[in-house]
Amino acid sequence: MILTVASGKGGTGKTLVATSLALSLKDKSTIQLIDCDVEEPNAHVFLKPVFTERESVCVPVPSVDEEKCTHCGKCSEVCAYNAIAAMKHKVLVFPELCHGCGACSYLCPEDAITEVGKEVGVVETGHADGIQFAHGKLNVGEAMAPPVIRRVKEYINHEGTVIIDVSPGTSCPVVESIRGSDYCILVTEPTPFGLNDLILAVEVLRKLDIPCGVVLNRTGVGDNKVEKYCQKEEIPILLTIPLDTRIAGYYSRGISLVEGIPQWRGRFLDLYNKVKNMAGSRVGQ
Ligand code: SF4
Ligand code: SF4
């Protein structure tokens, strides 16, 4: 089963839930945690994995042979991202805008364009006390998260339970990370911002046809509008985590919730069982 942990906005406690779930399950079955929050991966801070492999992620960008180029302009006409500009005497390439689609080299009538690999990030894999671990890291200044996400997802071990930590929001990297999962846990908080971003995230999941449930973090502040929304939309609230300075204190020191307060382990196991029952029909369990 592939289980994603996402949130419409940052800072809701998504990684706290993903890592606590992985740690609660590690003695029960094969568990893998994949951190797809490639712009700011931080699950490793809590799981402290030993990394055994590191791999570069590259995208193909064009390189123009000026000897062959006739400056016909076809490459810049075809590029949807303005990543290549044919000037009168020179072709300029803007690698940071290039999506590596290959259209320019395919259509160049002079065969003047070859593709060269440009590193946009890395994938690191290893293990953390029985948990298989992989994360992607986008290079500083790079905007192309999806290729790194796709590469790290190639490490998914379909033999066990996979927990994917997704970047916050509802943009392309989030869709890329969630695509193909059996269930999505949405972590939010009981505030107007939390509700607004939850609604957006639910819309995305419904378009992707992936069932979801909610973990409500920091209850005791805000209002009950998230609960009312979930009730109206028939979205289960799987777990509530109260606002507690002890939890925040452990989190700030890189200690997961279930290690700081072991009584939470049972609640995360309950959460997993609920999800397993709801996702079971999709994964044939
Ligand atoms: S399509 Fe090829 S020949 Fe035409 S401008 Fe671009 S690189 Fe030069
Ligand atoms: S590979 Fe695609 S995105 Fe990159 S410059 Fe060529 S046409 Fe544009």
PDB file of N, CA, C and O and ligand atoms in Angstrom, residues 64 69-75 86 91 108-110 112-113, ligand 1:
ATOM      1  N   VAL A  64      23.979  23.651 -28.465  1.00  0.00           N
ATOM      2  CA  VAL A  64      23.890  23.972 -29.899  1.00  0.00           C
ATOM      3  C   VAL A  64      25.281  24.006 -30.534  1.00  0.00           C
ATOM      4  O   VAL A  64      26.203  24.639 -30.017  1.00  0.00           O
ATOM      5  N   CYS A  69      24.475  25.262 -37.062  1.00  0.00           N
ATOM      6  CA  CYS A  69      23.257  26.079 -36.934  1.00  0.00           C
ATOM      7  C   CYS A  69      23.143  27.110 -38.069  1.00  0.00           C
ATOM      8  O   CYS A  69      24.102  27.812 -38.385  1.00  0.00           O
ATOM      9  N   THR A  70      21.948  27.194 -38.649  1.00  0.00           N
ATOM     10  CA  THR A  70      21.695  28.177 -39.716  1.00  0.00           C
ATOM     11  C   THR A  70      20.829  29.328 -39.197  1.00  0.00           C
ATOM     12  O   THR A  70      20.373  30.162 -39.989  1.00  0.00           O
ATOM     13  N   HIS A  71      20.542  29.311 -37.865  1.00  0.00           N
ATOM     14  CA  HIS A  71      19.748  30.364 -37.210  1.00  0.00           C
ATOM     15  C   HIS A  71      18.356  30.489 -37.817  1.00  0.00           C
ATOM     16  O   HIS A  71      17.836  31.584 -38.021  1.00  0.00           O
ATOM     17  N   CYS A  72      17.769  29.331 -38.101  1.00  0.00           N
ATOM     18  CA  CYS A  72      16.437  29.326 -38.711  1.00  0.00           C
ATOM     19  C   CYS A  72      15.336  29.700 -37.703  1.00  0.00           C
ATOM     20  O   CYS A  72      14.247  30.095 -38.100  1.00  0.00           O
ATOM     21  N   GLY A  73      15.607  29.536 -36.438  1.00  0.00           N
ATOM     22  CA  GLY A  73      14.643  29.945 -35.410  1.00  0.00           C
ATOM     23  C   GLY A  73      13.615  28.891 -35.027  1.00  0.00           C
ATOM     24  O   GLY A  73      12.769  29.127 -34.157  1.00  0.00           O
ATOM     25  N   LYS A  74      13.676  27.700 -35.628  1.00  0.00           N
ATOM     26  CA  LYS A  74      12.656  26.669 -35.337  1.00  0.00           C
ATOM     27  C   LYS A  74      12.686  26.240 -33.870  1.00  0.00           C
ATOM     28  O   LYS A  74      11.659  25.968 -33.273  1.00  0.00           O
ATOM     29  N   CYS A  75      13.875  26.178 -33.307  1.00  0.00           N
ATOM     30  CA  CYS A  75      13.989  25.725 -31.910  1.00  0.00           C
ATOM     31  C   CYS A  75      13.264  26.678 -30.964  1.00  0.00           C
ATOM     32  O   CYS A  75      12.514  26.248 -30.081  1.00  0.00           O
ATOM     33  N   ALA A  86      16.745  31.842 -30.593  1.00  0.00           N
ATOM     34  CA  ALA A  86      17.618  31.921 -31.771  1.00  0.00           C
ATOM     35  C   ALA A  86      17.747  33.386 -32.187  1.00  0.00           C
ATOM     36  O   ALA A  86      16.777  34.010 -32.619  1.00  0.00           O
ATOM     37  N   VAL A  91      22.543  31.248 -30.906  1.00  0.00           N
ATOM     38  CA  VAL A  91      21.385  30.661 -30.208  1.00  0.00           C
ATOM     39  C   VAL A  91      21.708  30.646 -28.714  1.00  0.00           C
ATOM     40  O   VAL A  91      22.744  30.118 -28.292  1.00  0.00           O
ATOM     41  N   CYS A 108      15.097  20.362 -34.899  1.00  0.00           N
ATOM     42  CA  CYS A 108      16.155  21.147 -35.558  1.00  0.00           C
ATOM     43  C   CYS A 108      16.473  20.535 -36.927  1.00  0.00           C
ATOM     44  O   CYS A 108      16.895  19.376 -37.026  1.00  0.00           O
ATOM     45  N   PRO A 109      16.293  21.292 -38.015  1.00  0.00           N
ATOM     46  CA  PRO A 109      16.488  20.705 -39.355  1.00  0.00           C
ATOM     47  C   PRO A 109      17.955  20.430 -39.676  1.00  0.00           C
ATOM     48  O   PRO A 109      18.245  19.663 -40.602  1.00  0.00           O
ATOM     49  N   GLU A 110      18.868  21.047 -38.913  1.00  0.00           N
ATOM     50  CA  GLU A 110      20.301  20.880 -39.213  1.00  0.00           C
ATOM     51  C   GLU A 110      20.981  19.881 -38.282  1.00  0.00           C
ATOM     52  O   GLU A 110      22.194  19.720 -38.338  1.00  0.00           O
ATOM     53  N   ALA A 112      21.621  20.276 -35.298  1.00  0.00           N
ATOM     54  CA  ALA A 112      22.662  21.073 -34.630  1.00  0.00           C
ATOM     55  C   ALA A 112      22.562  21.012 -33.106  1.00  0.00           C
ATOM     56  O   ALA A 112      23.400  21.564 -32.402  1.00  0.00           O
ATOM     57  N   ILE A 113      21.484  20.352 -32.603  1.00  0.00           N
ATOM     58  CA  ILE A 113      21.279  20.348 -31.146  1.00  0.00           C
ATOM     59  C   ILE A 113      21.498  18.945 -30.580  1.00  0.00           C
ATOM     60  O   ILE A 113      20.897  17.974 -31.040  1.00  0.00           O
TER      61      ILE A 113
HETATM   62  S1  SF4 B   1      16.539  24.904 -35.002  1.00  0.00           S
HETATM   63 FE1  SF4 B   1      18.669  24.243 -35.189  1.00  0.00          FE
HETATM   64  S2  SF4 B   1      19.393  25.329 -36.976  1.00  0.00           S
HETATM   65 FE2  SF4 B   1      17.539  26.358 -36.386  1.00  0.00          FE
HETATM   66  S3  SF4 B   1      18.198  28.016 -35.026  1.00  0.00           S
HETATM   67 FE3  SF4 B   1      17.763  26.275 -33.722  1.00  0.00          FE
HETATM   68  S4  SF4 B   1      19.697  25.211 -33.497  1.00  0.00           S
HETATM   69 FE4  SF4 B   1      19.911  26.592 -35.236  1.00  0.00          FE
END
